[in-house]
Coordinates of C-alpha atoms in Angstrom, one line a residue:
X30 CA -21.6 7.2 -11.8
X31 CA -19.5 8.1 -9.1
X32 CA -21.4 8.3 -5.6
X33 CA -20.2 11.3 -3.2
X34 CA -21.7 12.8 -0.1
X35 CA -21.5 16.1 1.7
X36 CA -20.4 15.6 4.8
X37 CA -22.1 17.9 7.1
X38 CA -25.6 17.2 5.4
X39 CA -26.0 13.7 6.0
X40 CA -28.4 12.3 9.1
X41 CA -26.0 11.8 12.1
X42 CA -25.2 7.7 13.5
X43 CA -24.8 6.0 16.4
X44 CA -21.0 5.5 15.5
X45 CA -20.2 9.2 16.3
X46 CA -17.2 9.7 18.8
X47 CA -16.4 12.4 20.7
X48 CA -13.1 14.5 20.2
X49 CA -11.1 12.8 23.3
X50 CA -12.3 9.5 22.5
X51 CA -11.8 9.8 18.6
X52 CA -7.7 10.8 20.1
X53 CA -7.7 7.9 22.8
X54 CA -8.6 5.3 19.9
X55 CA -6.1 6.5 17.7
X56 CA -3.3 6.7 19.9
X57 CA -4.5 2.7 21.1
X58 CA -4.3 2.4 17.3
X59 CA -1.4 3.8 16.3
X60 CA 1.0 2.1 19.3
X61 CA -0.1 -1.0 18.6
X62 CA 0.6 -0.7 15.0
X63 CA 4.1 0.4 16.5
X64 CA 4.8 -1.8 18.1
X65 CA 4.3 -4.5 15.8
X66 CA 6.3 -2.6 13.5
X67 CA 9.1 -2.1 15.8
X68 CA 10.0 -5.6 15.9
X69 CA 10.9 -5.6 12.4
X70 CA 12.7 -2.0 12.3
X71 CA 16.0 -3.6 12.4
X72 CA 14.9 -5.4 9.0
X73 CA 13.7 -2.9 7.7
X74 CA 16.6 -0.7 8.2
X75 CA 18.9 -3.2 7.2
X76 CA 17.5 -3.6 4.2
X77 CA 17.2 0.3 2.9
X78 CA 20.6 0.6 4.1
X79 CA 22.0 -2.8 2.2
X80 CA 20.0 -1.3 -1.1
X81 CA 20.7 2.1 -0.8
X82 CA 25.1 1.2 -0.5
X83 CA 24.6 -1.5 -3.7
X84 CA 22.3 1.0 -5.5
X85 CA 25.1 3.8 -4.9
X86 CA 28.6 1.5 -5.6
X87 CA 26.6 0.5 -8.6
X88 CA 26.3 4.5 -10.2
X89 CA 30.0 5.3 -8.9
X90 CA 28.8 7.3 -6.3
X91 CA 29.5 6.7 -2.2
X92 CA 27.2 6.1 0.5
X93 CA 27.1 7.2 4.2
X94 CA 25.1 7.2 7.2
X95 CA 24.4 10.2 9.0
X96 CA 23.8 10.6 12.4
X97 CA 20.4 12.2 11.9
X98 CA 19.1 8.8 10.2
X99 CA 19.3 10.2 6.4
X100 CA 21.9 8.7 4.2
X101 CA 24.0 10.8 1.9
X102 CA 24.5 9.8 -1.4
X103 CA 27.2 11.6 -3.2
X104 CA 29.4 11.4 -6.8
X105 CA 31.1 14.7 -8.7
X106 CA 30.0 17.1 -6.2
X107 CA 26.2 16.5 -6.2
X108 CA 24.8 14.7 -3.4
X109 CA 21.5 13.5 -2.4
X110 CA 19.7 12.0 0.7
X111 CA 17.4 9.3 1.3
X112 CA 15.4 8.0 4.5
X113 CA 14.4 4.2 3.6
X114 CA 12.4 4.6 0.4
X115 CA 12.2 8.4 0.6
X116 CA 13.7 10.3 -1.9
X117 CA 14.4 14.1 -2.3
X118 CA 12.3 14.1 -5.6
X119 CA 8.6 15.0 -4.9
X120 CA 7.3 17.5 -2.5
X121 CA 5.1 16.2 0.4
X122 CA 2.3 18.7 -1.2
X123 CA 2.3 16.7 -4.2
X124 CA 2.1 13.6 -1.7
X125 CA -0.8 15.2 0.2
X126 CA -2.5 16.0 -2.9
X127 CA -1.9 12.6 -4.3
X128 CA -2.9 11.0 -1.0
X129 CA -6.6 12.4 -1.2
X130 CA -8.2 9.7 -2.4
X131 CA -11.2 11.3 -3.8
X132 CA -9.8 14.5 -5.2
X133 CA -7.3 11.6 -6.6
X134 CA -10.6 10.1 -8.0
X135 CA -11.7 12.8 -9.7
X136 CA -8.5 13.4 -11.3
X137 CA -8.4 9.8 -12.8
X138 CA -12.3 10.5 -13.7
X139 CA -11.1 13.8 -15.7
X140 CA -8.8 11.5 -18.0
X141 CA -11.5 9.1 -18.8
X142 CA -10.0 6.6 -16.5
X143 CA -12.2 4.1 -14.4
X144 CA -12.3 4.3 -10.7
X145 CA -14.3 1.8 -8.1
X146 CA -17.6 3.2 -7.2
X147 CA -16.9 5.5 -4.2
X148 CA -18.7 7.4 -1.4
X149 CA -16.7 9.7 1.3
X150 CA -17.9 9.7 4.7
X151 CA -17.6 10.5 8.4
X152 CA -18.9 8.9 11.6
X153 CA -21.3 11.3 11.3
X154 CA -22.5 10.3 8.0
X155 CA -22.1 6.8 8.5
X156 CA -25.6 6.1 7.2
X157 CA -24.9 7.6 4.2
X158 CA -22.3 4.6 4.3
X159 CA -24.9 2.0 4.9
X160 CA -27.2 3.4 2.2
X161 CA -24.2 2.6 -0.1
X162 CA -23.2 -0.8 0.8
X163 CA -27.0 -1.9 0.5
X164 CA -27.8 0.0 -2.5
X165 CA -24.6 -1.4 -4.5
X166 CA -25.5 -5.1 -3.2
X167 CA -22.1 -6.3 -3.3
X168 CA -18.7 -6.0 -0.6
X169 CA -16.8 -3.1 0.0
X170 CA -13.7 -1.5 1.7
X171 CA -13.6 0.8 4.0
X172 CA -10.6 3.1 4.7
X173 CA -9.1 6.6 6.0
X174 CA -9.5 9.1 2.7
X175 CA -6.2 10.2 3.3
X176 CA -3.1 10.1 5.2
X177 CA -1.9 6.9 5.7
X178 CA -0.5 4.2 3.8
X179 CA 0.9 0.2 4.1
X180 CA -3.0 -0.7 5.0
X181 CA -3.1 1.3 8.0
X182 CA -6.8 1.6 8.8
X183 CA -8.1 -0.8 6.5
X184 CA -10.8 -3.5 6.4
X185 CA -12.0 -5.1 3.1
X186 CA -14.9 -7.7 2.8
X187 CA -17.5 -6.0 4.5
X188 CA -21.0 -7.1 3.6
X189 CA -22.9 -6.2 6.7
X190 CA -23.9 -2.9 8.1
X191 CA -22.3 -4.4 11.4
X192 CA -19.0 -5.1 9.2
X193 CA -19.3 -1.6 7.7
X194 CA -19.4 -0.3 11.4
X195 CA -16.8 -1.9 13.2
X196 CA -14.6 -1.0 9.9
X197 CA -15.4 2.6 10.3
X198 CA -14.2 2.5 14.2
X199 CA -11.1 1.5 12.9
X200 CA -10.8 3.5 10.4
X201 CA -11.6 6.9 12.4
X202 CA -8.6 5.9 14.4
X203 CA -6.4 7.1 12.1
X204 CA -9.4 10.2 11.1
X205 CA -12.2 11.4 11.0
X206 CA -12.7 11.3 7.3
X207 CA -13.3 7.9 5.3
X208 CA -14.1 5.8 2.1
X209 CA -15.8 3.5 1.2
X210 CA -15.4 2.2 -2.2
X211 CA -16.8 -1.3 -3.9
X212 CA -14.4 -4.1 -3.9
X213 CA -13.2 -4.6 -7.3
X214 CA -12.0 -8.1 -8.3
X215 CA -9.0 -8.6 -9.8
X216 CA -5.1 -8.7 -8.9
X217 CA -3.8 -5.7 -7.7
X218 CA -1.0 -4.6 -9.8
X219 CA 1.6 -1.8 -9.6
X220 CA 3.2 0.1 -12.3
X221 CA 6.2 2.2 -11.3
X222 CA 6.6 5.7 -13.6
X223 CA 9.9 7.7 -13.3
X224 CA 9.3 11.0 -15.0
X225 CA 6.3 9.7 -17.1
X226 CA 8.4 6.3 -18.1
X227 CA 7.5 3.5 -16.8
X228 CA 10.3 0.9 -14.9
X229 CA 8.3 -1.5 -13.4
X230 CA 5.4 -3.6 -12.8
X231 CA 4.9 -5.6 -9.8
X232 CA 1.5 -8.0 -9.0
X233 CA 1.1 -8.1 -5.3
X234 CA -1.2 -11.0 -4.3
X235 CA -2.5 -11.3 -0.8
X236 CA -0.2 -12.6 2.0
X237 CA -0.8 -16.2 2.5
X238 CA 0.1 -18.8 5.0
X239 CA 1.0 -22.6 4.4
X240 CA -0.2 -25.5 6.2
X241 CA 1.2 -27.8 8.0
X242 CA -1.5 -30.6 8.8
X243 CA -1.3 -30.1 12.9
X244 CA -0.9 -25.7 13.3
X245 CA -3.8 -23.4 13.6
X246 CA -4.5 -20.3 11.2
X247 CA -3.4 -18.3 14.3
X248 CA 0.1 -20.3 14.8
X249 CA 0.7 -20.1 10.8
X250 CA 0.5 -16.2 11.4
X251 CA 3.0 -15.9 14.7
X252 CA 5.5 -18.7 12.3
X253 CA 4.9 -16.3 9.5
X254 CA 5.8 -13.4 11.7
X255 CA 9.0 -15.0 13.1
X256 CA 10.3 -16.3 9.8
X257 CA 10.1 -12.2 8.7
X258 CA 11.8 -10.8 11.9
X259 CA 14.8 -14.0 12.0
X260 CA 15.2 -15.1 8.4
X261 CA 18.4 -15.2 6.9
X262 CA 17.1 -13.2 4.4
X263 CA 14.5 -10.6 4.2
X264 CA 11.1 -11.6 2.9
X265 CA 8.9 -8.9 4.3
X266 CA 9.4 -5.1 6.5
X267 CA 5.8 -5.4 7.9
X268 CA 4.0 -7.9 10.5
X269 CA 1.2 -9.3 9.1
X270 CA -1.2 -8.8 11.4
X271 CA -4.9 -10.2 13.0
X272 CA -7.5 -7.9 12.7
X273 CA -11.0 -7.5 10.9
X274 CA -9.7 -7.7 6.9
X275 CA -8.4 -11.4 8.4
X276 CA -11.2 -12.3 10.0
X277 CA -13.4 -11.5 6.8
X278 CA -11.4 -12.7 4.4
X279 CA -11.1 -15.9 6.7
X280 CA -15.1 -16.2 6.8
X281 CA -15.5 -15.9 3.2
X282 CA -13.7 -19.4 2.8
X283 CA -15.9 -20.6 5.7
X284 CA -12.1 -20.6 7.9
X285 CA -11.2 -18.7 10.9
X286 CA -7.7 -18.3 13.4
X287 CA -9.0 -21.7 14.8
X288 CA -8.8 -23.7 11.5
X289 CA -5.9 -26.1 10.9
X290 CA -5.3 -26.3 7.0
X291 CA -3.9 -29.4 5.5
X292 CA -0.2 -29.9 4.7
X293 CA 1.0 -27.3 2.2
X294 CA -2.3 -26.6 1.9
X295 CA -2.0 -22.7 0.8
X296 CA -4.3 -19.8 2.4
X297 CA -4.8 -16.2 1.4
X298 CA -5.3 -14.7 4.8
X299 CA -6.6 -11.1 3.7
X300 CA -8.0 -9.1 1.1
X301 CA -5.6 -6.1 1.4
X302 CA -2.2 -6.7 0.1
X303 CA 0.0 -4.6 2.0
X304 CA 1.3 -7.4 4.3
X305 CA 2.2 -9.9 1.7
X306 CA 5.9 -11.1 1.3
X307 CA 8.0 -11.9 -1.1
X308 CA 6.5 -15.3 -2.7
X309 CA 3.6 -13.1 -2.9
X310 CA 5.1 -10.8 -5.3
X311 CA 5.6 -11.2 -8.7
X312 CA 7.2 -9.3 -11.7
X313 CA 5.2 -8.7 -14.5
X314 CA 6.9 -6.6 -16.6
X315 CA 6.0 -6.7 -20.4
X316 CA 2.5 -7.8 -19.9
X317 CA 0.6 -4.3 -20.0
X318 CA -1.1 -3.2 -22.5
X319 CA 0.6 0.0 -24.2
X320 CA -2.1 1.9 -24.3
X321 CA -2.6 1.4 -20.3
X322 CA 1.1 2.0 -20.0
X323 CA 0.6 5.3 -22.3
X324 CA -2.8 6.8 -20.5
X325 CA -1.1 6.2 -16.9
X326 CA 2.3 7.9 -17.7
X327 CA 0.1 10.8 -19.2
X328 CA -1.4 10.9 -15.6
X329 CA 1.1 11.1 -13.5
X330 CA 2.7 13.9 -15.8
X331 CA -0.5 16.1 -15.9
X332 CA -0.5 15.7 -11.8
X333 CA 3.7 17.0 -11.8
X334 CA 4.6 13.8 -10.4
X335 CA 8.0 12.4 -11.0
X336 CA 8.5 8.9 -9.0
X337 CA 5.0 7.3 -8.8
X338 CA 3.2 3.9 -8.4
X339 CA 0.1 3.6 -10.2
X340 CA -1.9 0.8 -8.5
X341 CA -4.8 -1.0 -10.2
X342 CA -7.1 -3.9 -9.8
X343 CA -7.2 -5.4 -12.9
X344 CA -8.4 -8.6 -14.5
X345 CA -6.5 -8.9 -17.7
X346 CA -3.6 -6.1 -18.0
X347 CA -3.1 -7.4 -21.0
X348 CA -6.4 -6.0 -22.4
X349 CA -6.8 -1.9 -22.7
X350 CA -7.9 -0.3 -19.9
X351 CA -11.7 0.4 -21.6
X352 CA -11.8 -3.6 -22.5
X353 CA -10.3 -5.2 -19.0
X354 CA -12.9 -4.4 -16.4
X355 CA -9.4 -2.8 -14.8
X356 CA -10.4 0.4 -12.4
X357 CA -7.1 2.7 -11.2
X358 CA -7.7 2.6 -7.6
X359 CA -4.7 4.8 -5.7
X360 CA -1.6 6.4 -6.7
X361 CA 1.1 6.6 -4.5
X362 CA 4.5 9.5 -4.5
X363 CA 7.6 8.7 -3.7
X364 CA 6.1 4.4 -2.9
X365 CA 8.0 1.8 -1.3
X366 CA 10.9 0.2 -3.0
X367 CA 11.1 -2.9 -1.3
X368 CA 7.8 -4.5 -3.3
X369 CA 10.3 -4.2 -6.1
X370 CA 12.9 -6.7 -4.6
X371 CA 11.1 -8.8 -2.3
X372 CA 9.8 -10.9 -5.4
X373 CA 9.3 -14.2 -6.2
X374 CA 11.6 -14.9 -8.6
X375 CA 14.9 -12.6 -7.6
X376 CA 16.1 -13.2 -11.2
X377 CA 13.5 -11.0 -12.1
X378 CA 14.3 -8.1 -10.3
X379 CA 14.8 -4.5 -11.7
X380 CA 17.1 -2.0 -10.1
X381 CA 15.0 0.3 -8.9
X382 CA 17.1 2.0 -6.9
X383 CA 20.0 2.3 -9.3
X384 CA 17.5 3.4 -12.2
X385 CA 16.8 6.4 -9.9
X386 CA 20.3 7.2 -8.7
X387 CA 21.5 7.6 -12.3
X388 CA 18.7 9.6 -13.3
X389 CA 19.4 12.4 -10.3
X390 CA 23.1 12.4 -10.9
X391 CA 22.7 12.6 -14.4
X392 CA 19.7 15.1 -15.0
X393 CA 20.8 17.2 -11.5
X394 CA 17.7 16.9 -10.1
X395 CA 16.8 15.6 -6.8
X396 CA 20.1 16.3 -5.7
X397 CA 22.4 19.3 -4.3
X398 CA 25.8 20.4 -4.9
X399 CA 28.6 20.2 -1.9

């Protein structure tokens, strides 16, 4: 049964922050993430805006750039506009809503689906955290309940009430309500629904780094880091960064930044998935089960959703969702395109963007007339 807590009821923890040092470790937070990111804006932008002029050339429609950063998309008087991967589709209410993980769990839980076992906290409930983590004897995750997305405030691995406090620092940074959920094996696995139909499914294993025989886990990750920011070709639009869901998922193998693994030796370097690239990526299109496929489309129907990824941790997605030991851990409006494209096998690729172009000229939805 699903764990929850009420927040102001709980015994209070040492962890507790006050207001104006909750905001300075936020904002410490949040320009470091920026400016990590900001070295591969110009990727990323190039990207969108390489994806976004194919998509459009390939629907008969034109593409241009706006001075305000949007890009207009137009064909037979209807018109649309796009920011990178957003799309004028689904309302940032339906985001918001969507966003909340545990109102999201309970919405799952209402359709019979299964969710990881899941407590909301605060850092003044933190000990209602602990009591979780020992009472379900096993390693968890730790994350914001809502409002942020590509990993931002997340720390997986966590076995120790020491973990589970340094993951909650971080975590506050981005607010002051959290999760903690158990940490589900399994790959995690997307499944892309465009008005209830499904386009695409996408397993995104864990970013990895190569050996080389004579380089340190650490130099591996600044190679890694330059080889996304000055490849020919794009392979990932975020840094993958050190921090705490490294360092565990490091010490679980008995490695750590220091460790120099063997010639093409292969490492998974964190538990969240967020950071991966494109080798880490695969299409798996056609090997759902069609009764997952059916129960997940229902979902993001009931919830008014049109362009949705559906991400699970799942052992077998072969097997029906009751059968696979598969829980439905996040679904995310309006998600990234990119993991679509930045695959493993390019041959492989579905047209994402196209698929969705043709579907708001067509249906004259998402769009507006000039």
């Amino acid at each position: 049964m699903t764990k929850s807590a009420t927040l102001a009821s709980a015994p209070r923890s040492g962890l507790r922050l006050p207001l104006p040092s909750l905001n300075r470790l936020r904002r410490a937070l949040d320009w470091q993430a920026a400016v990590q990111r900001r070295r591969l804006a110009p990727v990323r932008a190039q990207f969108y805006r390489d994806l976004w002029r194919e998509a459009a050339a390939s629907v008969g429609a034109e593409c241009t750039q706006q001075r305000s950063g949007l890009t207009l998309i137009s064909r037979n008087g209807l018109a649309t506009f796009v920011r990178g991967s957003e799309l004028m589709l689904d309302t940032e209410l339906a985001k918001t809503v969507a966003g909340d993980r545990v109102m999201s769990f309970a919405m799952f839980q209402a359709r019979g689906l299964p969710v990881p076992r899941h407590l909301a906290f605060s850092a003044d409930t933190l000990i209602e955290a602990e009591r979780f983590l020992a009472e379900l004897g096993a390693p968890v995750v730790v994350k914001p309940l809502a409002g942020t997305g590509g990993g931002r405030g997340v720390t997986t691995g966590i076995e120790t009430p020491q973990a589970l406090r340094r993951a909650a620092r971080y975590a506050s940074g981005y607010g002051r309500a959290l999760l903690v959920e158990e940490e589900c094996s399994g790959a995690s696995v997307r499944l892309t629904y465009l008005d209830g139909e499904l386009i695409d499914v996408i397993r995104r294993d864990p970013p990895t780094v190569i050996g080389t025989g004579t380089e340190t886990i650490s130099a591996l990750i600044a190679q890694e880091n330059r080889r996304r920011r000055y490849g020919e070709q794009p392979v990932a639009l975020s840094p993958l960064r050190i921090d705490d869901d490294m360092r565990n998922t490091l010490k679980r193998s008995g490695l750590g930044l220091g460790t120099r693994p063997d010639k093409g030796q292969r490492l998974a370097v964190k538990g969240a998935v967020n950071e991966n690239a494109s080798r880490e990526n695969h299409n798996i299109s056609g090997s759902v089960h069609a009764d997952t496929i059916a129960r997940l489309g229902a979902l993001v129907t009931d919830m008014g959703v049109r362009f949705s990824g559906v991400d699970l941790i799942a052992q077998d997605t072969g097997r029906p969702l009751s059968e696979a030991g598969t829980v439905v851990s996040e679904i995310n409006v309006n998600p990234g395109l990119h993991h679509h494209y930045l695959i493993s096998d390019p041959a492989r690729t579905t047209p994402l963007a196209r698929i969705v172009l043709e579907r708001m000229f067509d249906h004259r939805t998402g769009v507006v007339a000039l």
